[in-house]
Amino acid sequence: MSQNTPPSSPALGPPAAERGRAVGPETLRLRLDLAYDGGGFSGWAAQPGLRTVEGELTAALEAVTRVPVRLTVAGRTDAGVHAAAQVAHLDLPVAVWQRLPGRSGREPGEALLSRLAGVLAHRCQQSGPPGTPRGSCDVVVHGVAVVGEGFDARFSALERRYTYRVCDRPSQRDPAQRHRVLWVPGELDVAAMAASARPLLGEHDFLSYCKPRAGASTIRTLRHLEWRRASEGPEAGLVTLTVVADAFCHSMVRALVGAGLAVGQGRQGPDWPGELLAARTRQGAAPVAPPHGLTLEAVSYPPDEELAAQAARARVLRTNCC
């Protein structure tokens, strides 16, 4: 895939329902496709005493299935970050799957979707953001599919795509979108921002753009990084960053945004993001942009027969690059 063109892949989106095979003779693996408004969550990962996407979804699944559930997710989003197309998987006993429809006559997947919607909406009314409209919810499961044992929502993924949205013109600020778009004072130099992004493409050690975790690599392959001002459509006038990589380190996308904004606002020159990358240091690391402007837009996967091999490759710790 060219680093200068955005990706297009038929692998984006869920596989056909019921196409997979059982993980074992008594267990099925299920893929969930979901979306959420991150504003009311303390991130994806379950944390004691905090409302998280994983916590809410796990509680809803366990209420419906009446068995313990463990979720694996494609992207562990930070607090306040949204998702339009998140992917997760779980393993469920075949007997539990088969009894989900009850006497309704529906397919198990359809029954699970319907019952999850009701439980999630009820939980949102009880503990979600104040003022949530009755019957609505800030996390929605759009699809359920039985997949093969080679599918892993995290490690089988080929790439993730995020978009960060910025409004730099007061006349175009939309109050209804203020929780999904960063407002900044003064017009940004988008041309300088676009130029500053080019040296970051490819495989690099992104230590200067990450909050490293013990035992984890900060080497990533950045496949697409584009700052542009939308010229048409519902986002006309907004400045957007589209970023695609095989995977991202903790806070990496928001650090890439922060570096671009520093250039666009004239606080740093166009060469600074590349120089910061080359420094490979946490000293003077890239500033991290606020979370609410960021949305996970898509996760792509290889064909079914390549899922297990991709997962095996992704599990290998990268220790050198370039």
PDB file of C-alpha atoms in Angstrom:
ATOM      1  CA  MET A   1       0.000   0.000   0.000  1.00  0.00           C
ATOM      2  CA  SER A   2       1.321   3.428  -0.899  1.00  0.00           C
ATOM      3  CA  GLN A   3       2.121   5.647   2.045  1.00  0.00           C
ATOM      4  CA  ASN A   4       0.769   8.646   0.154  1.00  0.00           C
ATOM      5  CA  THR A   5      -2.734   7.360  -0.491  1.00  0.00           C
ATOM      6  CA  PRO A   6      -5.419   6.407   1.992  1.00  0.00           C
ATOM      7  CA  PRO A   7      -6.173   2.723   2.290  1.00  0.00           C
ATOM      8  CA  SER A   8      -9.139   1.033   0.733  1.00  0.00           C
ATOM      9  CA  SER A   9      -9.764  -2.552   1.629  1.00  0.00           C
ATOM     10  CA  PRO A  10     -12.662  -4.918   1.193  1.00  0.00           C
ATOM     11  CA  ALA A  11     -11.631  -6.375   4.555  1.00  0.00           C
ATOM     12  CA  LEU A  12     -13.055  -3.359   6.388  1.00  0.00           C
ATOM     13  CA  GLY A  13     -16.221  -4.244   8.284  1.00  0.00           C
ATOM     14  CA  PRO A  14     -17.594  -7.488   9.688  1.00  0.00           C
ATOM     15  CA  PRO A  15     -17.326 -10.870   8.002  1.00  0.00           C
ATOM     16  CA  ALA A  16     -20.507 -12.661   7.012  1.00  0.00           C
ATOM     17  CA  ALA A  17     -22.478 -13.846  10.039  1.00  0.00           C
ATOM     18  CA  GLU A  18     -22.280 -17.526  10.875  1.00  0.00           C
ATOM     19  CA  ARG A  19     -19.312 -18.040   8.502  1.00  0.00           C
ATOM     20  CA  GLY A  20     -16.813 -19.127  11.143  1.00  0.00           C
ATOM     21  CA  ARG A  21     -16.292 -22.398  12.890  1.00  0.00           C
ATOM     22  CA  ALA A  22     -16.247 -23.224  16.563  1.00  0.00           C
ATOM     23  CA  VAL A  23     -13.139 -22.568  18.669  1.00  0.00           C
ATOM     24  CA  GLY A  24     -13.676 -25.996  20.223  1.00  0.00           C
ATOM     25  CA  PRO A  25     -16.407 -28.623  20.251  1.00  0.00           C
ATOM     26  CA  GLU A  26     -18.271 -26.736  22.977  1.00  0.00           C
ATOM     27  CA  THR A  27     -17.219 -23.116  22.356  1.00  0.00           C
ATOM     28  CA  LEU A  28     -17.868 -20.454  19.710  1.00  0.00           C
ATOM     29  CA  ARG A  29     -15.855 -17.314  19.036  1.00  0.00           C
ATOM     30  CA  LEU A  30     -17.982 -14.231  18.396  1.00  0.00           C
ATOM     31  CA  ARG A  31     -16.960 -11.003  16.720  1.00  0.00           C
ATOM     32  CA  LEU A  32     -18.713  -7.844  17.908  1.00  0.00           C
ATOM     33  CA  ASP A  33     -18.773  -4.637  15.869  1.00  0.00           C
ATOM     34  CA  LEU A  34     -19.621  -1.620  17.974  1.00  0.00           C
ATOM     35  CA  ALA A  35     -19.543   2.149  18.241  1.00  0.00           C
ATOM     36  CA  TYR A  36     -19.484   4.508  21.194  1.00  0.00           C
ATOM     37  CA  ASP A  37     -19.389   8.112  22.297  1.00  0.00           C
ATOM     38  CA  GLY A  38     -16.304   8.194  24.499  1.00  0.00           C
ATOM     39  CA  GLY A  39     -17.280  11.317  26.417  1.00  0.00           C
ATOM     40  CA  GLY A  40     -18.987   9.420  29.217  1.00  0.00           C
ATOM     41  CA  PHE A  41     -16.345   6.723  29.609  1.00  0.00           C
ATOM     42  CA  SER A  42     -12.988   6.480  31.370  1.00  0.00           C
ATOM     43  CA  GLY A  43     -11.581   4.728  28.303  1.00  0.00           C
ATOM     44  CA  TRP A  44     -12.082   1.205  27.008  1.00  0.00           C
ATOM     45  CA  ALA A  45     -10.314  -0.862  29.663  1.00  0.00           C
ATOM     46  CA  ALA A  46     -12.268  -1.976  32.722  1.00  0.00           C
ATOM     47  CA  GLN A  47     -11.223  -0.147  35.905  1.00  0.00           C
ATOM     48  CA  PRO A  48     -12.659  -0.595  39.402  1.00  0.00           C
ATOM     49  CA  GLY A  49     -15.110   2.148  40.312  1.00  0.00           C
ATOM     50  CA  LEU A  50     -15.040   3.787  36.870  1.00  0.00           C
ATOM     51  CA  ARG A  51     -17.467   3.621  33.964  1.00  0.00           C
ATOM     52  CA  THR A  52     -15.644   2.149  30.953  1.00  0.00           C
ATOM     53  CA  VAL A  53     -16.726   0.728  27.610  1.00  0.00           C
ATOM     54  CA  GLU A  54     -15.341  -2.713  28.423  1.00  0.00           C
ATOM     55  CA  GLY A  55     -16.999  -2.648  31.825  1.00  0.00           C
ATOM     56  CA  GLU A  56     -20.424  -1.716  30.451  1.00  0.00           C
ATOM     57  CA  LEU A  57     -20.279  -4.164  27.562  1.00  0.00           C
ATOM     58  CA  THR A  58     -19.035  -7.013  29.736  1.00  0.00           C
ATOM     59  CA  ALA A  59     -21.776  -6.393  32.306  1.00  0.00           C
ATOM     60  CA  ALA A  60     -24.429  -6.325  29.574  1.00  0.00           C
ATOM     61  CA  LEU A  61     -23.131  -9.505  27.945  1.00  0.00           C
ATOM     62  CA  GLU A  62     -23.041 -11.320  31.267  1.00  0.00           C
ATOM     63  CA  ALA A  63     -26.574 -10.167  32.074  1.00  0.00           C
ATOM     64  CA  VAL A  64     -27.817 -11.583  28.762  1.00  0.00           C
ATOM     65  CA  THR A  65     -25.770 -14.801  28.607  1.00  0.00           C
ATOM     66  CA  ARG A  66     -25.558 -15.480  32.374  1.00  0.00           C
ATOM     67  CA  VAL A  67     -21.957 -16.695  32.032  1.00  0.00           C
ATOM     68  CA  PRO A  68     -18.619 -14.921  32.678  1.00  0.00           C
ATOM     69  CA  VAL A  69     -17.334 -13.039  29.620  1.00  0.00           C
ATOM     70  CA  ARG A  70     -13.841 -11.897  28.673  1.00  0.00           C
ATOM     71  CA  LEU A  71     -13.454  -9.391  25.835  1.00  0.00           C
ATOM     72  CA  THR A  72     -10.481  -8.790  23.531  1.00  0.00           C
ATOM     73  CA  VAL A  73     -10.553  -5.504  21.596  1.00  0.00           C
ATOM     74  CA  ALA A  74      -8.858  -4.127  18.488  1.00  0.00           C
ATOM     75  CA  GLY A  75      -8.033  -0.730  20.001  1.00  0.00           C
ATOM     76  CA  ARG A  76      -7.914   0.187  23.695  1.00  0.00           C
ATOM     77  CA  THR A  77      -9.096   3.773  23.350  1.00  0.00           C
ATOM     78  CA  ASP A  78      -8.294   6.379  26.005  1.00  0.00           C
ATOM     79  CA  ALA A  79     -10.841   8.239  28.114  1.00  0.00           C
ATOM     80  CA  GLY A  80     -12.901  10.575  25.939  1.00  0.00           C
ATOM     81  CA  VAL A  81     -11.931   8.985  22.605  1.00  0.00           C
ATOM     82  CA  HIS A  82     -14.814   7.888  20.369  1.00  0.00           C
ATOM     83  CA  ALA A  83     -15.225   4.855  18.103  1.00  0.00           C
ATOM     84  CA  ALA A  84     -17.313   4.565  14.953  1.00  0.00           C
ATOM     85  CA  ALA A  85     -16.100   1.045  14.167  1.00  0.00           C
ATOM     86  CA  GLN A  86     -14.525  -0.773  17.097  1.00  0.00           C
ATOM     87  CA  VAL A  87     -14.104  -4.568  16.993  1.00  0.00           C
ATOM     88  CA  ALA A  88     -14.007  -7.028  19.893  1.00  0.00           C
ATOM     89  CA  HIS A  89     -14.257 -10.782  20.316  1.00  0.00           C
ATOM     90  CA  LEU A  90     -15.313 -13.203  23.027  1.00  0.00           C
ATOM     91  CA  ASP A  91     -15.689 -16.960  23.407  1.00  0.00           C
ATOM     92  CA  LEU A  92     -19.096 -18.325  24.374  1.00  0.00           C
ATOM     93  CA  PRO A  93     -20.297 -21.866  25.114  1.00  0.00           C
ATOM     94  CA  VAL A  94     -22.278 -23.315  22.209  1.00  0.00           C
ATOM     95  CA  ALA A  95     -25.136 -24.225  24.558  1.00  0.00           C
ATOM     96  CA  VAL A  96     -25.423 -20.609  25.723  1.00  0.00           C
ATOM     97  CA  TRP A  97     -25.427 -19.361  22.124  1.00  0.00           C
ATOM     98  CA  GLN A  98     -28.138 -21.800  21.109  1.00  0.00           C
ATOM     99  CA  ARG A  99     -30.501 -20.852  23.921  1.00  0.00           C
ATOM    100  CA  LEU A 100     -30.289 -17.082  23.334  1.00  0.00           C
ATOM    101  CA  PRO A 101     -33.418 -16.924  21.113  1.00  0.00           C
ATOM    102  CA  GLY A 102     -35.593 -18.593  23.752  1.00  0.00           C
ATOM    103  CA  ARG A 103     -39.046 -19.023  22.196  1.00  0.00           C
ATOM    104  CA  SER A 104     -38.708 -16.019  19.897  1.00  0.00           C
ATOM    105  CA  GLY A 105     -37.793 -17.969  16.768  1.00  0.00           C
ATOM    106  CA  ARG A 106     -34.987 -15.512  16.012  1.00  0.00           C
ATOM    107  CA  GLU A 107     -31.429 -16.407  15.104  1.00  0.00           C
ATOM    108  CA  PRO A 108     -29.006 -16.363  18.086  1.00  0.00           C
ATOM    109  CA  GLY A 109     -27.091 -13.354  16.751  1.00  0.00           C
ATOM    110  CA  GLU A 110     -30.269 -11.354  16.212  1.00  0.00           C
ATOM    111  CA  ALA A 111     -31.483 -12.247  19.689  1.00  0.00           C
ATOM    112  CA  LEU A 112     -28.170 -11.244  21.253  1.00  0.00           C
ATOM    113  CA  LEU A 113     -28.172  -7.874  19.471  1.00  0.00           C
ATOM    114  CA  SER A 114     -31.719  -7.104  20.558  1.00  0.00           C
ATOM    115  CA  ARG A 115     -31.220  -8.087  24.173  1.00  0.00           C
ATOM    116  CA  LEU A 116     -27.880  -6.276  24.418  1.00  0.00           C
ATOM    117  CA  ALA A 117     -29.486  -3.076  23.127  1.00  0.00           C
ATOM    118  CA  GLY A 118     -32.082  -3.179  25.878  1.00  0.00           C
ATOM    119  CA  VAL A 119     -29.616  -3.909  28.679  1.00  0.00           C
ATOM    120  CA  LEU A 120     -27.113  -1.281  27.516  1.00  0.00           C
ATOM    121  CA  ALA A 121     -29.835   1.377  27.230  1.00  0.00           C
ATOM    122  CA  HIS A 122     -31.105   0.548  30.722  1.00  0.00           C
ATOM    123  CA  ARG A 123     -27.600   0.728  32.186  1.00  0.00           C
ATOM    124  CA  CYS A 124     -26.984   4.031  30.420  1.00  0.00           C
ATOM    125  CA  GLN A 125     -30.110   5.499  32.002  1.00  0.00           C
ATOM    126  CA  GLN A 126     -28.917   4.328  35.423  1.00  0.00           C
ATOM    127  CA  SER A 127     -25.251   5.344  35.312  1.00  0.00           C
ATOM    128  CA  GLY A 128     -24.562   7.097  32.007  1.00  0.00           C
ATOM    129  CA  PRO A 129     -24.018  10.805  31.320  1.00  0.00           C
ATOM    130  CA  PRO A 130     -26.684  13.119  32.782  1.00  0.00           C
ATOM    131  CA  GLY A 131     -29.350  14.101  30.286  1.00  0.00           C
ATOM    132  CA  THR A 132     -29.082  10.966  28.157  1.00  0.00           C
ATOM    133  CA  PRO A 133     -32.345  10.756  26.127  1.00  0.00           C
ATOM    134  CA  ARG A 134     -34.594   7.929  27.257  1.00  0.00           C
ATOM    135  CA  GLY A 135     -34.057   4.752  25.255  1.00  0.00           C
ATOM    136  CA  SER A 136     -30.690   5.835  23.857  1.00  0.00           C
ATOM    137  CA  CYS A 137     -27.197   4.760  24.832  1.00  0.00           C
ATOM    138  CA  ASP A 138     -23.608   5.884  24.321  1.00  0.00           C
ATOM    139  CA  VAL A 139     -22.432   2.408  23.265  1.00  0.00           C
ATOM    140  CA  VAL A 140     -24.145   0.349  20.563  1.00  0.00           C
ATOM    141  CA  VAL A 141     -23.324  -3.111  19.220  1.00  0.00           C
ATOM    142  CA  HIS A 142     -24.063  -3.076  15.490  1.00  0.00           C
ATOM    143  CA  GLY A 143     -23.118  -6.609  14.545  1.00  0.00           C
ATOM    144  CA  VAL A 144     -22.490 -10.100  15.896  1.00  0.00           C
ATOM    145  CA  ALA A 145     -20.797 -12.817  13.833  1.00  0.00           C
ATOM    146  CA  VAL A 146     -19.530 -16.308  14.532  1.00  0.00           C
ATOM    147  CA  VAL A 147     -15.883 -16.398  13.415  1.00  0.00           C
ATOM    148  CA  GLY A 148     -13.154 -19.005  13.221  1.00  0.00           C
ATOM    149  CA  GLU A 149     -10.705 -19.731  15.994  1.00  0.00           C
ATOM    150  CA  GLY A 150      -7.969 -17.929  14.042  1.00  0.00           C
ATOM    151  CA  PHE A 151      -9.718 -14.582  14.470  1.00  0.00           C
ATOM    152  CA  ASP A 152      -8.308 -12.320  17.178  1.00  0.00           C
ATOM    153  CA  ALA A 153      -9.782  -8.819  17.327  1.00  0.00           C
ATOM    154  CA  ARG A 154      -6.459  -7.375  18.442  1.00  0.00           C
ATOM    155  CA  PHE A 155      -3.703  -9.421  16.868  1.00  0.00           C
ATOM    156  CA  SER A 156      -5.402 -10.405  13.594  1.00  0.00           C
ATOM    157  CA  ALA A 157      -5.936  -6.756  12.634  1.00  0.00           C
ATOM    158  CA  LEU A 158      -3.898  -5.474   9.691  1.00  0.00           C
ATOM    159  CA  GLU A 159      -4.375  -1.797  10.504  1.00  0.00           C
ATOM    160  CA  ARG A 160      -6.410   0.774  12.389  1.00  0.00           C
ATOM    161  CA  ARG A 161      -7.621   4.103  11.021  1.00  0.00           C
ATOM    162  CA  TYR A 162      -8.309   7.159  13.172  1.00  0.00           C
ATOM    163  CA  THR A 163      -9.536  10.654  12.352  1.00  0.00           C
ATOM    164  CA  TYR A 164      -8.955  13.759  14.460  1.00  0.00           C
ATOM    165  CA  ARG A 165     -11.190  16.775  13.773  1.00  0.00           C
ATOM    166  CA  VAL A 166     -10.319  20.418  14.462  1.00  0.00           C
ATOM    167  CA  CYS A 167     -12.299  23.623  13.916  1.00  0.00           C
ATOM    168  CA  ASP A 168     -10.135  26.752  13.635  1.00  0.00           C
ATOM    169  CA  ARG A 169     -12.766  29.167  12.298  1.00  0.00           C
ATOM    170  CA  PRO A 170     -15.255  30.604  14.834  1.00  0.00           C
ATOM    171  CA  SER A 171     -17.869  31.093  12.118  1.00  0.00           C
ATOM    172  CA  GLN A 172     -17.960  27.326  11.513  1.00  0.00           C
ATOM    173  CA  ARG A 173     -18.203  26.126  15.100  1.00  0.00           C
ATOM    174  CA  ASP A 174     -21.149  23.783  15.564  1.00  0.00           C
ATOM    175  CA  PRO A 175     -22.236  23.505  19.216  1.00  0.00           C
ATOM    176  CA  ALA A 176     -23.860  20.133  18.483  1.00  0.00           C
ATOM    177  CA  GLN A 177     -20.428  18.755  17.509  1.00  0.00           C
ATOM    178  CA  ARG A 178     -18.355  20.358  20.260  1.00  0.00           C
ATOM    179  CA  HIS A 179     -17.837  16.999  21.995  1.00  0.00           C
ATOM    180  CA  ARG A 180     -16.336  15.481  18.827  1.00  0.00           C
ATOM    181  CA  VAL A 181     -14.367  18.396  17.360  1.00  0.00           C
ATOM    182  CA  LEU A 182     -11.510  20.345  18.955  1.00  0.00           C
ATOM    183  CA  TRP A 183     -11.978  24.111  18.779  1.00  0.00           C
ATOM    184  CA  VAL A 184      -8.776  26.148  18.508  1.00  0.00           C
ATOM    185  CA  PRO A 185      -8.290  29.923  18.289  1.00  0.00           C
ATOM    186  CA  GLY A 186      -6.700  31.276  15.124  1.00  0.00           C
ATOM    187  CA  GLU A 187      -6.491  29.709  11.676  1.00  0.00           C
ATOM    188  CA  LEU A 188      -4.048  26.839  11.256  1.00  0.00           C
ATOM    189  CA  ASP A 189      -1.334  26.621   8.595  1.00  0.00           C
ATOM    190  CA  VAL A 190      -2.555  23.360   7.089  1.00  0.00           C
ATOM    191  CA  ALA A 191       0.105  23.299   4.357  1.00  0.00           C
ATOM    192  CA  ALA A 192       2.869  23.397   6.975  1.00  0.00           C
ATOM    193  CA  MET A 193       1.120  20.688   8.983  1.00  0.00           C
ATOM    194  CA  ALA A 194       0.870  18.458   5.914  1.00  0.00           C
ATOM    195  CA  ALA A 195       4.561  18.927   5.128  1.00  0.00           C
ATOM    196  CA  SER A 196       5.557  18.179   8.714  1.00  0.00           C
ATOM    197  CA  ALA A 197       3.791  14.806   8.601  1.00  0.00           C
ATOM    198  CA  ARG A 198       5.742  13.299   5.691  1.00  0.00           C
ATOM    199  CA  PRO A 199       8.943  12.332   7.579  1.00  0.00           C
ATOM    200  CA  LEU A 200       6.861  10.319  10.039  1.00  0.00           C
ATOM    201  CA  LEU A 201       5.607   7.812   7.448  1.00  0.00           C
ATOM    202  CA  GLY A 202       7.012   4.296   7.462  1.00  0.00           C
ATOM    203  CA  GLU A 203       8.442   2.079  10.181  1.00  0.00           C
ATOM    204  CA  HIS A 204      10.055   3.990  13.050  1.00  0.00           C
ATOM    205  CA  ASP A 205      10.624   3.910  16.772  1.00  0.00           C
ATOM    206  CA  PHE A 206       7.901   6.287  17.975  1.00  0.00           C
ATOM    207  CA  LEU A 207       9.216   6.610  21.530  1.00  0.00           C
ATOM    208  CA  SER A 208       8.959  10.412  21.289  1.00  0.00           C
ATOM    209  CA  TYR A 209       5.266  10.041  20.443  1.00  0.00           C
ATOM    210  CA  CYS A 210       4.243   7.383  22.965  1.00  0.00           C
ATOM    211  CA  LYS A 211       3.765   6.742  26.627  1.00  0.00           C
ATOM    212  CA  PRO A 212       5.781   3.503  26.706  1.00  0.00           C
ATOM    213  CA  ARG A 213       4.594   0.490  28.666  1.00  0.00           C
ATOM    214  CA  ALA A 214       6.988  -1.910  30.358  1.00  0.00           C
ATOM    215  CA  GLY A 215       7.977  -4.748  28.051  1.00  0.00           C
ATOM    216  CA  ALA A 216       6.206  -3.255  25.016  1.00  0.00           C
ATOM    217  CA  SER A 217       7.823  -2.089  21.787  1.00  0.00           C
ATOM    218  CA  THR A 218       7.385   1.473  20.517  1.00  0.00           C
ATOM    219  CA  ILE A 219       8.208   0.466  16.927  1.00  0.00           C
ATOM    220  CA  ARG A 220       5.249   0.990  14.614  1.00  0.00           C
ATOM    221  CA  THR A 221       4.598   1.300  10.869  1.00  0.00           C
ATOM    222  CA  LEU A 222       2.749   4.491   9.974  1.00  0.00           C
ATOM    223  CA  ARG A 223       1.083   3.898   6.606  1.00  0.00           C
ATOM    224  CA  HIS A 224      -0.900   7.071   6.117  1.00  0.00           C
ATOM    225  CA  LEU A 225      -0.752  10.474   7.817  1.00  0.00           C
ATOM    226  CA  GLU A 226      -2.580  13.351   6.183  1.00  0.00           C
ATOM    227  CA  TRP A 227      -3.586  16.782   7.404  1.00  0.00           C
ATOM    228  CA  ARG A 228      -6.162  18.481   5.178  1.00  0.00           C
ATOM    229  CA  ARG A 229      -8.981  20.993   5.246  1.00  0.00           C
ATOM    230  CA  ALA A 230     -12.256  19.446   4.121  1.00  0.00           C
ATOM    231  CA  SER A 231     -13.672  21.329   1.143  1.00  0.00           C
ATOM    232  CA  GLU A 232     -17.106  19.749   0.893  1.00  0.00           C
ATOM    233  CA  GLY A 233     -19.627  17.628   2.711  1.00  0.00           C
ATOM    234  CA  PRO A 234     -20.793  17.895   6.324  1.00  0.00           C
ATOM    235  CA  GLU A 235     -17.226  18.512   7.535  1.00  0.00           C
ATOM    236  CA  ALA A 236     -16.456  21.315   5.065  1.00  0.00           C
ATOM    237  CA  GLY A 237     -14.023  23.775   6.634  1.00  0.00           C
ATOM    238  CA  LEU A 238     -12.802  21.430   9.357  1.00  0.00           C
ATOM    239  CA  VAL A 239      -9.122  20.522   9.554  1.00  0.00           C
ATOM    240  CA  THR A 240      -8.734  16.759   9.824  1.00  0.00           C
ATOM    241  CA  LEU A 241      -5.897  14.341  10.428  1.00  0.00           C
ATOM    242  CA  THR A 242      -6.344  10.853   8.993  1.00  0.00           C
ATOM    243  CA  VAL A 243      -3.834   8.368  10.372  1.00  0.00           C
ATOM    244  CA  VAL A 244      -3.411   4.668   9.591  1.00  0.00           C
ATOM    245  CA  ALA A 245      -0.925   2.246  11.152  1.00  0.00           C
ATOM    246  CA  ASP A 246      -0.544  -1.444  11.818  1.00  0.00           C
ATOM    247  CA  ALA A 247      -0.955  -0.587  15.501  1.00  0.00           C
ATOM    248  CA  PHE A 248      -0.487   2.375  17.836  1.00  0.00           C
ATOM    249  CA  CYS A 249       1.326   2.877  21.114  1.00  0.00           C
ATOM    250  CA  HIS A 250      -0.416   4.412  24.116  1.00  0.00           C
ATOM    251  CA  SER A 251      -1.419   8.034  23.290  1.00  0.00           C
ATOM    252  CA  MET A 252       0.485   7.889  19.977  1.00  0.00           C
ATOM    253  CA  VAL A 253      -2.300   9.272  17.780  1.00  0.00           C
ATOM    254  CA  ARG A 254      -2.982  12.204  20.086  1.00  0.00           C
ATOM    255  CA  ALA A 255       0.754  12.956  20.226  1.00  0.00           C
ATOM    256  CA  LEU A 256       0.895  13.009  16.418  1.00  0.00           C
ATOM    257  CA  VAL A 257      -2.007  15.461  16.519  1.00  0.00           C
ATOM    258  CA  GLY A 258      -0.286  17.569  19.168  1.00  0.00           C
ATOM    259  CA  ALA A 259       2.879  17.836  17.078  1.00  0.00           C
ATOM    260  CA  GLY A 260       0.891  18.835  14.001  1.00  0.00           C
ATOM    261  CA  LEU A 261      -1.034  21.490  15.915  1.00  0.00           C
ATOM    262  CA  ALA A 262       2.222  22.942  17.258  1.00  0.00           C
ATOM    263  CA  VAL A 263       3.357  23.409  13.654  1.00  0.00           C
ATOM    264  CA  GLY A 264       0.007  24.712  12.442  1.00  0.00           C
ATOM    265  CA  GLN A 265      -0.122  27.324  15.201  1.00  0.00           C
ATOM    266  CA  GLY A 266       3.437  28.484  14.497  1.00  0.00           C
ATOM    267  CA  ARG A 267       4.856  27.276  17.807  1.00  0.00           C
ATOM    268  CA  GLN A 268       7.213  24.893  15.984  1.00  0.00           C
ATOM    269  CA  GLY A 269       8.660  24.718  12.481  1.00  0.00           C
ATOM    270  CA  PRO A 270       7.673  22.089   9.891  1.00  0.00           C
ATOM    271  CA  ASP A 271      10.888  20.122  10.533  1.00  0.00           C
ATOM    272  CA  TRP A 272      10.234  19.716  14.256  1.00  0.00           C
ATOM    273  CA  PRO A 273       8.019  16.573  14.191  1.00  0.00           C
ATOM    274  CA  GLY A 274      10.665  14.707  12.169  1.00  0.00           C
ATOM    275  CA  GLU A 275      13.471  15.900  14.430  1.00  0.00           C
ATOM    276  CA  LEU A 276      11.491  14.827  17.473  1.00  0.00           C
ATOM    277  CA  LEU A 277      10.954  11.387  15.950  1.00  0.00           C
ATOM    278  CA  ALA A 278      14.679  10.978  15.278  1.00  0.00           C
ATOM    279  CA  ALA A 279      15.558  11.996  18.853  1.00  0.00           C
ATOM    280  CA  ARG A 280      13.783   8.908  20.278  1.00  0.00           C
ATOM    281  CA  THR A 281      13.425  10.453  23.706  1.00  0.00           C
ATOM    282  CA  ARG A 282      10.746  11.238  26.254  1.00  0.00           C
ATOM    283  CA  GLN A 283      12.500  14.523  27.034  1.00  0.00           C
ATOM    284  CA  GLY A 284      10.487  17.238  25.301  1.00  0.00           C
ATOM    285  CA  ALA A 285       8.161  14.600  23.863  1.00  0.00           C
ATOM    286  CA  ALA A 286       5.276  15.544  21.593  1.00  0.00           C
ATOM    287  CA  PRO A 287       2.371  17.275  23.357  1.00  0.00           C
ATOM    288  CA  VAL A 288      -0.770  15.146  23.617  1.00  0.00           C
ATOM    289  CA  ALA A 289      -3.922  16.659  22.091  1.00  0.00           C
ATOM    290  CA  PRO A 290      -7.266  16.495  23.945  1.00  0.00           C
ATOM    291  CA  PRO A 291      -9.101  13.189  23.443  1.00  0.00           C
ATOM    292  CA  HIS A 292     -12.545  14.355  22.336  1.00  0.00           C
ATOM    293  CA  GLY A 293     -11.527  15.210  18.756  1.00  0.00           C
ATOM    294  CA  LEU A 294     -10.371  11.651  18.064  1.00  0.00           C
ATOM    295  CA  THR A 295     -12.452   8.819  16.584  1.00  0.00           C
ATOM    296  CA  LEU A 296     -11.494   5.250  15.695  1.00  0.00           C
ATOM    297  CA  GLU A 297     -12.988   4.961  12.208  1.00  0.00           C
ATOM    298  CA  ALA A 298     -12.086   1.472  10.977  1.00  0.00           C
ATOM    299  CA  VAL A 299     -10.185  -1.731  11.685  1.00  0.00           C
ATOM    300  CA  SER A 300      -9.234  -3.990   8.776  1.00  0.00           C
ATOM    301  CA  TYR A 301      -8.506  -7.714   8.727  1.00  0.00           C
ATOM    302  CA  PRO A 302      -7.074 -10.161   6.177  1.00  0.00           C
ATOM    303  CA  PRO A 303      -9.115 -12.953   4.559  1.00  0.00           C
ATOM    304  CA  ASP A 304     -10.231 -15.691   6.937  1.00  0.00           C
ATOM    305  CA  GLU A 305      -7.512 -18.123   5.878  1.00  0.00           C
ATOM    306  CA  GLU A 306      -4.810 -15.579   6.819  1.00  0.00           C
ATOM    307  CA  LEU A 307      -6.168 -14.516  10.220  1.00  0.00           C
ATOM    308  CA  ALA A 308      -4.143 -16.933  12.356  1.00  0.00           C
ATOM    309  CA  ALA A 309      -0.886 -16.188  10.526  1.00  0.00           C
ATOM    310  CA  GLN A 310      -1.420 -12.446  10.908  1.00  0.00           C
ATOM    311  CA  ALA A 311      -2.084 -12.886  14.636  1.00  0.00           C
ATOM    312  CA  ALA A 312       1.140 -14.869  15.018  1.00  0.00           C
ATOM    313  CA  ARG A 313       3.150 -12.150  13.243  1.00  0.00           C
ATOM    314  CA  ALA A 314       1.597  -9.390  15.337  1.00  0.00           C
ATOM    315  CA  ARG A 315       2.499 -11.132  18.592  1.00  0.00           C
ATOM    316  CA  VAL A 316       6.234 -11.002  17.790  1.00  0.00           C
ATOM    317  CA  LEU A 317       7.911  -8.226  19.795  1.00  0.00           C
ATOM    318  CA  ARG A 318       9.642  -5.774  17.446  1.00  0.00           C
ATOM    319  CA  THR A 319      13.080  -4.809  18.714  1.00  0.00           C
ATOM    320  CA  ASN A 320      14.699  -3.033  15.759  1.00  0.00           C
ATOM    321  CA  CYS A 321      13.674  -1.129  12.661  1.00  0.00           C
ATOM    322  CA  CYS A 322      14.893   1.054   9.842  1.00  0.00           C
TER     323      CYS A 322
END
